[in-house]
Tab-separated table of C-alpha atoms and ligand atoms in Angstrom:
chain	number	residue	atom	x	y	z
N	1	UNK	CA	93.047	47.253	-1.767
N	2	UNK	CA	95.078	45.475	-4.439
N	3	UNK	CA	94.035	41.915	-5.129
N	4	UNK	CA	96.714	39.651	-6.578
N	5	UNK	CA	96.135	38.911	-10.248
N	6	UNK	CA	98.466	35.901	-10.236
N	7	UNK	CA	99.502	33.574	-7.406
N	8	UNK	CA	102.579	34.835	-5.540
N	9	UNK	CA	105.490	32.842	-6.983
N	10	UNK	CA	108.821	34.113	-5.712
N	11	UNK	CA	110.766	32.016	-8.250
N	12	UNK	CA	108.921	33.671	-11.126
N	13	UNK	CA	109.182	37.134	-9.575
N	14	UNK	CA	112.941	36.828	-9.133
N	15	UNK	CA	113.308	36.472	-12.895
N	16	UNK	CA	111.999	40.065	-13.154
N	17	UNK	CA	115.096	41.393	-11.321
N	18	UNK	CA	118.228	41.092	-13.473
N	19	UNK	CA	120.597	42.077	-10.646
N	20	UNK	CA	119.668	38.962	-8.671
N	21	UNK	CA	121.738	36.918	-11.149
N	22	UNK	CA	124.893	38.754	-10.112
N	23	UNK	CA	127.752	37.143	-8.336
N	24	UNK	CA	129.755	38.828	-5.597
N	25	UNK	CA	133.191	37.269	-5.895
N	26	UNK	CA	132.310	33.602	-6.363
N	27	UNK	CA	129.088	33.729	-4.360
N	28	UNK	CA	125.606	34.389	-5.648
N	29	UNK	CA	124.263	37.764	-4.536
N	30	UNK	CA	121.895	37.564	-1.579
N	31	UNK	CA	120.385	41.020	-1.292
N	32	UNK	CA	119.124	41.731	2.224
N	33	UNK	CA	119.309	45.531	2.156
N	34	UNK	CA	115.971	46.520	0.626
N	35	UNK	CA	115.161	48.859	3.526
N	36	UNK	CA	118.039	51.017	2.237
N	37	UNK	CA	116.985	50.685	-1.374
N	38	UNK	CA	115.124	48.033	-3.345
N	39	UNK	CA	116.266	46.333	-6.547
N	40	UNK	CA	114.557	47.219	-9.820
N	41	UNK	CA	112.483	44.956	-12.060
N	42	UNK	CA	112.961	44.973	-15.831
N	43	UNK	CA	109.639	46.786	-16.384
N	44	UNK	CA	110.938	49.784	-14.451
N	45	UNK	CA	114.329	49.823	-16.178
N	46	UNK	CA	112.697	49.475	-19.598
N	47	UNK	CA	110.045	52.136	-18.954
N	48	UNK	CA	112.859	54.620	-18.280
N	49	UNK	CA	114.995	53.409	-21.181
N	50	UNK	CA	112.057	53.668	-23.573
N	51	UNK	CA	111.445	57.242	-22.524
N	52	UNK	CA	115.052	58.195	-23.295
N	53	UNK	CA	115.164	56.155	-26.509
N	54	UNK	CA	111.852	57.260	-27.967
N	55	UNK	CA	110.176	60.186	-26.252
N	56	UNK	CA	112.763	62.350	-24.452
N	57	UNK	CA	111.687	65.995	-24.189
N	58	UNK	CA	110.972	68.525	-21.489
N	59	UNK	CA	107.443	68.595	-20.088
N	60	UNK	CA	104.668	71.157	-19.694
N	61	UNK	CA	106.209	73.602	-22.173
N	62	UNK	CA	106.557	72.342	-25.745
N	63	UNK	CA	103.834	71.818	-28.307
N	64	UNK	CA	105.825	69.360	-30.376
N	65	UNK	CA	104.980	65.664	-30.376
N	66	UNK	CA	107.813	64.548	-28.114
N	67	UNK	CA	107.008	67.242	-25.541
N	68	UNK	CA	103.395	66.153	-25.509
N	69	UNK	CA	104.356	62.491	-25.175
N	70	UNK	CA	106.801	63.257	-22.351
N	71	UNK	CA	104.176	65.328	-20.510
N	72	UNK	CA	101.588	62.572	-20.857
N	73	UNK	CA	104.045	59.927	-19.624
N	74	UNK	CA	105.073	62.058	-16.627
N	75	UNK	CA	101.444	62.692	-15.695
N	76	UNK	CA	100.625	58.999	-16.165
N	77	UNK	CA	103.355	58.282	-13.601
N	78	UNK	CA	101.548	60.598	-11.191
N	79	UNK	CA	98.228	58.800	-11.861
N	80	UNK	CA	99.820	55.399	-11.216
N	81	UNK	CA	101.392	56.550	-7.954
N	82	UNK	CA	98.150	58.243	-6.840
N	83	UNK	CA	96.207	55.106	-7.675
N	84	UNK	CA	98.647	52.979	-5.700
N	85	UNK	CA	97.950	54.893	-2.465
N	86	UNK	CA	94.283	55.482	-3.369
N	87	UNK	CA	94.511	59.289	-3.422
N	88	UNK	CA	91.195	60.944	-4.281
N	89	UNK	CA	92.931	62.870	-7.070
N	90	UNK	CA	96.305	62.549	-8.813
N	91	UNK	CA	96.736	66.282	-8.160
N	92	UNK	CA	97.214	65.450	-4.481
N	93	UNK	CA	100.517	63.744	-5.359
N	94	UNK	CA	103.514	66.078	-5.546
N	95	UNK	CA	106.719	64.707	-6.982
N	96	UNK	CA	109.762	65.456	-4.827
N	97	UNK	CA	113.261	63.963	-4.746
N	98	UNK	CA	112.569	61.537	-1.879
N	99	UNK	CA	110.865	61.114	1.492
N	100	UNK	CA	113.359	63.524	3.023
N	101	UNK	CA	112.427	66.302	0.615
N	102	UNK	CA	108.714	65.565	1.045
N	103	UNK	CA	108.968	66.097	4.802
N	104	UNK	CA	111.119	69.204	4.332
N	105	UNK	CA	108.509	70.560	1.936
N	106	UNK	CA	105.868	70.364	4.667
N	107	UNK	CA	108.283	71.879	7.208
N	108	UNK	CA	109.086	74.788	4.885
N	109	UNK	CA	105.591	75.547	3.637
N	110	UNK	CA	102.717	74.303	5.781
N	111	UNK	CA	104.652	74.512	9.049
N	112	UNK	CA	106.168	77.957	8.429
N	113	UNK	CA	102.738	79.297	7.459
N	114	UNK	CA	100.926	77.723	10.401
N	115	UNK	CA	103.226	77.253	13.389
N	116	UNK	CA	104.472	79.805	15.885
N	117	UNK	CA	106.595	79.940	19.016
N	118	UNK	CA	105.284	77.612	21.677
N	119	UNK	CA	103.292	75.409	19.268
N	120	UNK	CA	103.895	71.710	19.845
N	121	UNK	CA	104.963	69.142	17.245
N	122	UNK	CA	104.652	65.537	18.347
N	123	UNK	CA	107.194	63.058	16.930
N	124	UNK	CA	108.298	59.612	18.134
N	125	UNK	CA	111.558	58.230	19.466
N	126	UNK	CA	111.871	55.852	16.519
N	127	UNK	CA	111.961	58.412	13.720
N	128	UNK	CA	114.497	58.417	10.897
N	129	UNK	CA	116.655	61.561	10.882
N	130	UNK	CA	114.495	62.740	7.940
N	131	UNK	CA	111.550	63.127	10.263
N	132	UNK	CA	113.557	64.716	13.064
N	133	UNK	CA	116.054	67.207	11.686
N	134	UNK	CA	113.606	69.313	9.603
N	135	UNK	CA	111.560	69.838	12.787
N	136	UNK	CA	114.673	70.547	14.870
N	137	UNK	CA	115.631	73.261	12.354
N	138	UNK	CA	112.124	74.698	12.589
N	139	UNK	CA	112.209	74.521	16.386
N	140	UNK	CA	115.477	76.487	16.494
N	141	UNK	CA	114.131	79.082	14.056
N	142	UNK	CA	110.581	79.468	15.361
N	143	UNK	CA	110.633	78.374	18.980
N	144	UNK	CA	108.302	75.526	18.130
N	145	UNK	CA	108.383	72.846	20.833
N	146	UNK	CA	109.147	69.198	20.006
N	147	UNK	CA	107.789	66.337	22.106
N	148	UNK	CA	108.307	62.621	21.563
N	149	UNK	CA	106.048	59.608	21.915
N	150	UNK	CA	108.208	56.926	23.552
N	151	UNK	CA	108.850	53.429	22.270
N	152	UNK	CA	107.613	50.804	24.757
N	153	UNK	CA	109.765	48.007	26.197
N	154	UNK	CA	108.224	45.774	23.520
N	155	UNK	CA	109.412	48.232	20.849
N	156	UNK	CA	105.907	49.486	20.058
N	157	UNK	CA	104.387	52.969	19.714
N	158	UNK	CA	103.338	53.885	23.260
N	159	UNK	CA	99.586	54.566	22.923
N	160	UNK	CA	99.113	55.500	26.594
N	161	UNK	CA	101.909	58.056	26.499
N	162	UNK	CA	100.515	59.371	23.203
N	163	UNK	CA	97.140	59.951	24.867
N	164	UNK	CA	98.855	62.005	27.569
N	165	UNK	CA	100.984	63.989	25.094
N	166	UNK	CA	97.915	64.884	23.033
N	167	UNK	CA	96.755	66.932	26.027
N	168	UNK	CA	99.487	69.407	25.019
N	169	UNK	CA	97.261	70.128	21.987
N	170	UNK	CA	99.962	69.639	19.330
N	171	UNK	CA	99.462	71.298	15.946
N	172	UNK	CA	101.218	68.460	14.115
N	173	UNK	CA	101.758	64.760	14.758
N	174	UNK	CA	104.506	63.380	12.467
N	175	UNK	CA	105.339	59.688	12.806
N	176	UNK	CA	106.690	56.705	10.961
N	177	UNK	CA	104.308	53.979	9.808
N	178	UNK	CA	107.156	51.468	9.908
N	179	UNK	CA	110.484	51.803	11.718
N	180	UNK	CA	113.470	51.155	9.462
N	181	UNK	CA	115.408	49.677	12.413
N	182	UNK	CA	112.854	47.824	14.549
N	183	UNK	CA	110.374	47.034	11.789
N	184	UNK	CA	107.649	48.241	14.176
N	185	UNK	CA	104.400	48.886	12.327
N	186	UNK	CA	102.543	51.694	14.075
N	187	UNK	CA	98.723	51.806	14.243
N	188	UNK	CA	98.609	54.712	11.799
N	189	UNK	CA	94.850	54.944	11.409
N	190	UNK	CA	94.283	55.145	15.151
N	191	UNK	CA	97.167	57.598	15.639
N	192	UNK	CA	95.727	59.887	12.946
N	193	UNK	CA	92.191	59.665	14.338
N	194	UNK	CA	93.411	60.656	17.812
N	195	UNK	CA	95.555	63.453	16.324
N	196	UNK	CA	92.506	64.838	14.518
N	197	UNK	CA	90.347	64.580	17.647
N	198	UNK	CA	92.994	66.675	19.413
N	199	UNK	CA	92.968	69.271	16.624
N	200	UNK	CA	96.304	68.286	15.042
N	201	UNK	CA	97.324	67.623	11.450
N	202	UNK	CA	98.968	64.224	10.826
N	203	UNK	CA	102.003	63.543	8.652
N	204	UNK	CA	102.968	59.932	7.963
N	205	UNK	CA	106.543	58.972	7.134
N	206	UNK	CA	105.645	56.102	4.828
N	207	UNK	CA	109.136	55.480	3.422
N	208	UNK	CA	109.110	51.907	4.739
N	209	UNK	CA	105.357	51.248	4.716
N	210	UNK	CA	104.222	52.152	1.192
N	211	UNK	CA	106.683	49.621	-0.324
N	212	UNK	CA	105.555	46.794	1.960
N	213	UNK	CA	101.941	47.273	3.130
N	214	UNK	CA	98.689	48.205	1.430
N	215	UNK	CA	98.498	51.955	2.141
N	216	UNK	CA	95.233	53.788	1.447
N	217	UNK	CA	95.531	57.498	2.245
N	218	UNK	CA	91.760	57.964	2.289
N	219	UNK	CA	91.142	55.056	4.659
N	220	UNK	CA	93.966	56.367	6.882
N	221	UNK	CA	92.628	59.920	6.617
N	222	UNK	CA	96.290	61.078	6.435
N	223	UNK	CA	96.842	64.795	5.901
N	224	UNK	CA	100.358	64.315	4.511
N	225	UNK	CA	102.155	61.096	3.579
N	226	UNK	CA	105.758	60.951	2.386
N	227	UNK	CA	107.550	58.152	0.532
N	228	UNK	CA	110.381	57.393	-1.920
N	229	UNK	CA	110.305	55.529	-5.242
N	230	UNK	CA	113.664	53.837	-4.720
N	231	UNK	CA	112.462	51.767	-1.769
N	232	UNK	CA	109.474	50.429	-3.766
N	233	UNK	CA	111.301	49.075	-6.834
N	234	UNK	CA	111.428	52.463	-8.552
N	235	UNK	CA	114.372	54.717	-9.393
N	236	UNK	CA	116.286	56.937	-6.994
N	237	UNK	CA	115.936	60.713	-7.358
N	238	UNK	CA	112.163	60.797	-7.041
N	239	UNK	CA	109.676	60.557	-4.209
N	240	UNK	CA	106.205	61.762	-3.428
N	241	UNK	CA	104.336	63.895	-0.979
N	242	UNK	CA	100.644	63.132	-0.742
N	243	UNK	CA	98.633	65.985	0.743
N	244	UNK	CA	94.926	66.681	1.135
N	245	UNK	CA	93.874	69.143	-1.538
N	246	UNK	CA	92.550	71.834	0.799
N	247	UNK	CA	95.839	71.868	2.717
N	248	UNK	CA	97.944	71.943	-0.455
N	249	UNK	CA	95.884	74.778	-1.907
N	250	UNK	CA	96.390	76.906	1.182
N	251	UNK	CA	100.135	76.279	1.409
N	252	UNK	CA	102.709	78.753	0.085
N	253	UNK	CA	105.052	77.440	-2.636
N	254	UNK	CA	108.267	75.583	-1.769
N	255	UNK	CA	111.049	76.382	-4.264
N	256	UNK	CA	110.668	79.250	-6.718
N	257	UNK	CA	111.387	79.052	-10.446
N	258	UNK	CA	109.999	77.716	-13.679
N	259	UNK	CA	106.825	75.627	-13.858
N	260	UNK	CA	105.632	76.589	-10.380
N	261	UNK	CA	104.217	79.892	-11.627
N	262	UNK	CA	101.203	81.033	-13.612
N	263	UNK	CA	102.585	84.505	-14.368
N	264	UNK	CA	105.725	86.389	-13.398
N	265	UNK	CA	106.478	90.128	-13.357
N	266	UNK	CA	109.741	91.750	-12.360
N	267	UNK	CA	108.641	92.138	-8.767
N	268	UNK	CA	105.930	89.548	-8.325
N	269	UNK	CA	104.542	86.211	-9.401
N	270	UNK	CA	101.295	84.276	-9.254
N	271	UNK	CA	101.754	80.645	-8.211
N	272	UNK	CA	100.612	77.808	-10.427
N	273	UNK	CA	97.887	75.396	-9.319
N	274	UNK	CA	98.507	72.305	-7.189
N	275	UNK	CA	100.625	70.161	-7.696
N	276	UNK	CA	102.773	72.269	-10.063
N	277	UNK	CA	103.055	75.016	-7.449
N	278	UNK	CA	105.407	72.650	-5.602
N	279	UNK	CA	107.382	71.324	-8.581
N	280	UNK	CA	109.785	74.100	-9.563
N	281	UNK	CA	112.156	73.524	-12.457
N	282	UNK	CA	112.532	70.558	-14.789
N	283	UNK	CA	111.598	67.526	-12.720
N	284	UNK	CA	112.908	63.941	-12.788
N	285	UNK	CA	110.869	62.946	-15.839
N	286	UNK	CA	112.210	59.462	-16.616
N	287	UNK	CA	112.133	58.766	-12.884
N	288	UNK	CA	108.438	59.706	-12.629
N	289	UNK	CA	107.763	57.239	-15.438
N	290	UNK	CA	109.789	54.557	-13.631
N	291	UNK	CA	108.021	55.393	-10.345
N	292	UNK	CA	104.642	54.836	-12.024
N	293	UNK	CA	105.814	51.550	-13.562
N	294	UNK	CA	107.012	50.346	-10.136
N	295	UNK	CA	103.681	51.231	-8.508
N	296	UNK	CA	101.783	49.378	-11.216
N	297	UNK	CA	104.094	46.360	-10.964
N	298	UNK	CA	103.468	46.140	-7.208
N	299	UNK	CA	99.756	46.638	-7.682
N	300	UNK	CA	99.626	43.769	-10.175
N	301	UNK	CA	101.377	41.483	-7.694
N	302	UNK	CA	98.978	42.613	-4.966
N	303	UNK	CA	100.155	44.209	-1.744
N	304	UNK	CA	98.290	41.707	0.430
N	305	UNK	CA	100.078	38.779	-1.199
N	306	UNK	CA	103.405	40.593	-0.952
N	307	UNK	CA	102.798	41.364	2.720
N	308	UNK	CA	101.907	37.718	3.454
N	309	UNK	CA	105.153	36.562	1.811
N	310	UNK	CA	107.240	39.055	3.778
N	311	UNK	CA	105.460	38.123	6.995
N	312	UNK	CA	106.391	34.449	6.476
N	313	UNK	CA	109.999	35.454	5.808
N	314	UNK	CA	110.148	37.698	8.877
N	315	UNK	CA	108.700	35.010	11.162
N	316	UNK	CA	111.177	32.493	9.789
N	317	UNK	CA	114.111	34.899	10.071
N	318	UNK	CA	113.293	35.728	13.707
N	319	UNK	CA	113.042	32.020	14.595
N	320	UNK	CA	116.330	31.170	12.898
N	321	UNK	CA	118.241	34.205	14.202
N	322	UNK	CA	117.081	33.784	17.768
N	323	UNK	CA	118.450	30.213	17.725
N	324	UNK	CA	121.960	31.626	17.446
N	325	UNK	CA	123.708	31.985	20.818
N	326	UNK	CA	124.888	35.503	21.756
N	327	UNK	CA	122.736	37.261	19.146
N	328	UNK	CA	120.125	39.842	20.105
N	329	UNK	CA	117.429	40.882	17.647
N	330	UNK	CA	115.737	44.250	18.284
N	331	UNK	CA	112.089	44.930	17.621
N	332	UNK	CA	108.604	43.605	18.311
N	333	UNK	CA	107.367	40.088	17.566
N	334	UNK	CA	106.506	39.228	13.964
N	335	UNK	CA	102.804	40.266	14.266
N	336	UNK	CA	103.713	43.937	14.600
N	337	UNK	CA	106.814	43.903	12.464
N	338	UNK	CA	107.722	44.457	8.833
N	339	UNK	CA	110.559	42.676	7.051
N	340	UNK	CA	113.483	44.025	9.059
N	341	UNK	CA	115.817	42.189	11.456
N	342	UNK	CA	118.360	44.400	13.239
N	343	UNK	CA	120.697	42.578	15.581
N	344	UNK	CA	123.867	42.736	17.608
N	345	UNK	CA	126.334	39.960	18.461
N	346	UNK	CA	128.223	40.017	21.719
N	347	UNK	CA	131.741	41.361	21.268
N	348	UNK	CA	131.572	41.724	17.468
N	349	UNK	CA	131.238	45.077	15.737
N	350	UNK	CA	128.288	45.361	13.308
N	351	UNK	CA	130.635	46.562	10.540
N	352	UNK	CA	132.767	43.422	10.921
N	353	UNK	CA	129.634	41.273	10.664
N	354	UNK	CA	128.516	43.073	7.502
N	355	UNK	CA	131.979	42.764	5.990
N	356	UNK	CA	132.247	39.021	6.563
N	357	UNK	CA	128.725	38.498	5.227
N	358	UNK	CA	129.685	40.478	2.119
N	359	UNK	CA	132.415	37.915	1.567
N	360	UNK	CA	129.597	35.353	1.337
N	361	UNK	CA	127.714	37.486	-1.195
N	362	UNK	CA	125.228	38.669	1.445
N	363	UNK	CA	124.389	42.393	1.430
N	364	UNK	CA	123.260	43.789	4.798
N	365	UNK	CA	123.621	47.221	6.352
N	366	UNK	CA	125.534	48.083	9.527
N	367	UNK	CA	125.356	51.314	11.505
N	368	UNK	CA	122.725	53.490	13.151
N	369	UNK	CA	120.561	53.459	9.999
N	370	UNK	CA	119.900	57.206	10.308
N	371	UNK	CA	118.018	56.633	13.559
N	372	UNK	CA	120.645	57.599	16.106
N	373	UNK	CA	118.221	58.737	18.843
N	374	UNK	CA	116.507	55.329	18.708
N	375	UNK	CA	119.858	53.580	19.146
N	376	UNK	CA	120.624	55.904	22.075
N	377	UNK	CA	117.312	54.935	23.631
N	378	UNK	CA	118.041	51.220	23.251
N	379	UNK	CA	121.559	51.864	24.551
N	380	UNK	CA	123.610	50.566	21.617
N	381	UNK	CA	125.642	52.511	19.028
N	382	UNK	CA	124.840	50.362	16.012
N	383	UNK	CA	123.213	47.208	14.676
N	384	UNK	CA	123.545	44.919	11.687
N	385	UNK	CA	120.323	44.949	9.698
N	386	UNK	CA	118.956	42.372	7.284
N	387	UNK	CA	115.844	43.551	5.435
N	388	UNK	CA	113.551	41.586	3.162
N	389	UNK	CA	111.396	42.204	0.127
N	390	UNK	CA	109.209	40.298	-2.283
N	391	UNK	CA	112.175	38.656	-4.048
N	392	UNK	CA	113.768	37.128	-0.936
N	393	UNK	CA	113.464	33.462	0.031
N	394	UNK	CA	113.801	31.238	3.094
N	395	UNK	CA	116.924	29.740	1.498
N	396	UNK	CA	118.493	33.207	1.574
N	397	UNK	CA	117.696	33.475	5.274
N	398	UNK	CA	119.337	30.076	5.796
N	399	UNK	CA	122.406	31.461	3.997
N	400	UNK	CA	122.353	34.526	6.291
N	401	UNK	CA	122.262	32.266	9.356
N	402	UNK	CA	125.145	30.153	7.963
N	403	UNK	CA	127.056	33.388	7.318
N	404	UNK	CA	126.517	34.499	10.910
N	405	UNK	CA	127.893	31.181	12.175
N	406	UNK	CA	130.932	31.845	10.037
N	407	UNK	CA	131.303	35.275	11.705
N	408	UNK	CA	131.202	33.550	15.101
N	409	UNK	CA	133.849	31.071	13.980
N	410	UNK	CA	136.171	33.837	12.770
N	411	UNK	CA	135.793	35.843	15.966
N	412	UNK	CA	136.154	32.740	18.120
O	501	7TS	N1	112.028	57.571	6.696
O	501	7TS	C1	112.292	56.272	6.916
O	501	7TS	C2	111.447	55.507	7.888
O	501	7TS	C3	113.348	55.671	6.219
O	501	7TS	O1	113.603	54.382	6.437
O	501	7TS	C4	114.113	56.428	5.318
O	501	7TS	C5	115.302	55.853	4.598
O	501	7TS	C6	113.770	57.761	5.110
O	501	7TS	C7	112.728	58.311	5.826
O	501	7TS	C8	114.501	58.627	4.146
O	501	7TS	O2	114.266	58.196	2.854
O	501	7TS	P1	115.040	58.903	1.656
O	501	7TS	O3	114.594	58.149	0.448
O	501	7TS	O4	114.635	60.312	1.648
O	501	7TS	O5	116.500	58.726	1.932
O	501	7TS	N2	115.897	54.779	5.252
O	501	7TS	C9	117.089	54.211	4.932
O	501	7TS	C10	117.563	53.090	5.594
O	501	7TS	O6	116.971	52.520	6.486
O	501	7TS	N3	118.747	52.747	5.078
O	501	7TS	O7	119.057	53.614	4.106
O	501	7TS	C11	118.015	54.531	4.010
């Protein structure tokens, strides 16, 4: 999809991110926690500031100039986000608070209207809690049955097992396009095609993929696709649910209140059209504007160029990390992996590793990364995770490796 308009120059790009100039103690910040949330470029910060400075008003209700400007800016954000994932229409993009809310929206509306006791939902063992718990709640309430596609020994989506599980005729297949722990990139297009052939609807958890890979919802033929602005250089507090128009039209509303209605009487209401039917109350207006600016910024860089840069970094990071004695990195080889390196070190707790690295200015995350069942499967309670984005460099990976040697020194 997006072709780079300028050559990928990480030095130049870094200048777009003011936070990268920060120091942590006396060390320069090395931010390796973009899988948790990404840093924000000036264009995003300024787009939101400008809205508050110049155009702040509520949307979809006033006739005054500011209200019209605010509405146009909010809807432009939707267009930019829709364009970024190549949705057929901007109306197929619903603004939510985050990936979590997007998945819950589907669980509350589509699933409650369409699933009954005994119906099967197919998930995978490597899902984030966001794509597990909403279905567990539904299973407890409705008697829906959950089944799980295993992760192979090579940390990949198990296609053979998937083929077998599809014989259960699931109504929904909901899976991650990129694991936030293993970095595993799943063959989403093939998974969706097979789901459709088996009569199922497919929901893609794209929280980690939309920020890092070219994602085209039409090419994928995804029915639903959920992602968050904050992981793709945009603000927190806003995310998106893409849905095919015919599905969205048939779905009951999510939350009730202002903006999601056409008319209201004391005992009844008529729902508004898609996407407003799913956006009750005053939304995150500045955030939608920032979300759009982030999508456009990424599109101008070009997702193929960004992906190539991250691939180089990931390959390099795996080589350098695997050199270190007593370290174990989890996940597939670089060909099937996004910019995530989760590891353990013999006899050293992940939180201690993260703490010592922080002393060197290096931000990584330690814990189960909201994927506890995956850690149970692998047989470890926690990992330390370094994750990369467009602004990271090989020098930063060298600093990470030096930091890890320091951890080893401290722990003898
Ligand atoms: N799905 C995946 C695959 C994720 O990685 C995350 C967040 C979510 C869903 C939820 O996104 P949210 O924006 O609704 O919170 N993952 C992480 C992480 O790996 N570290 O912090 C958040």
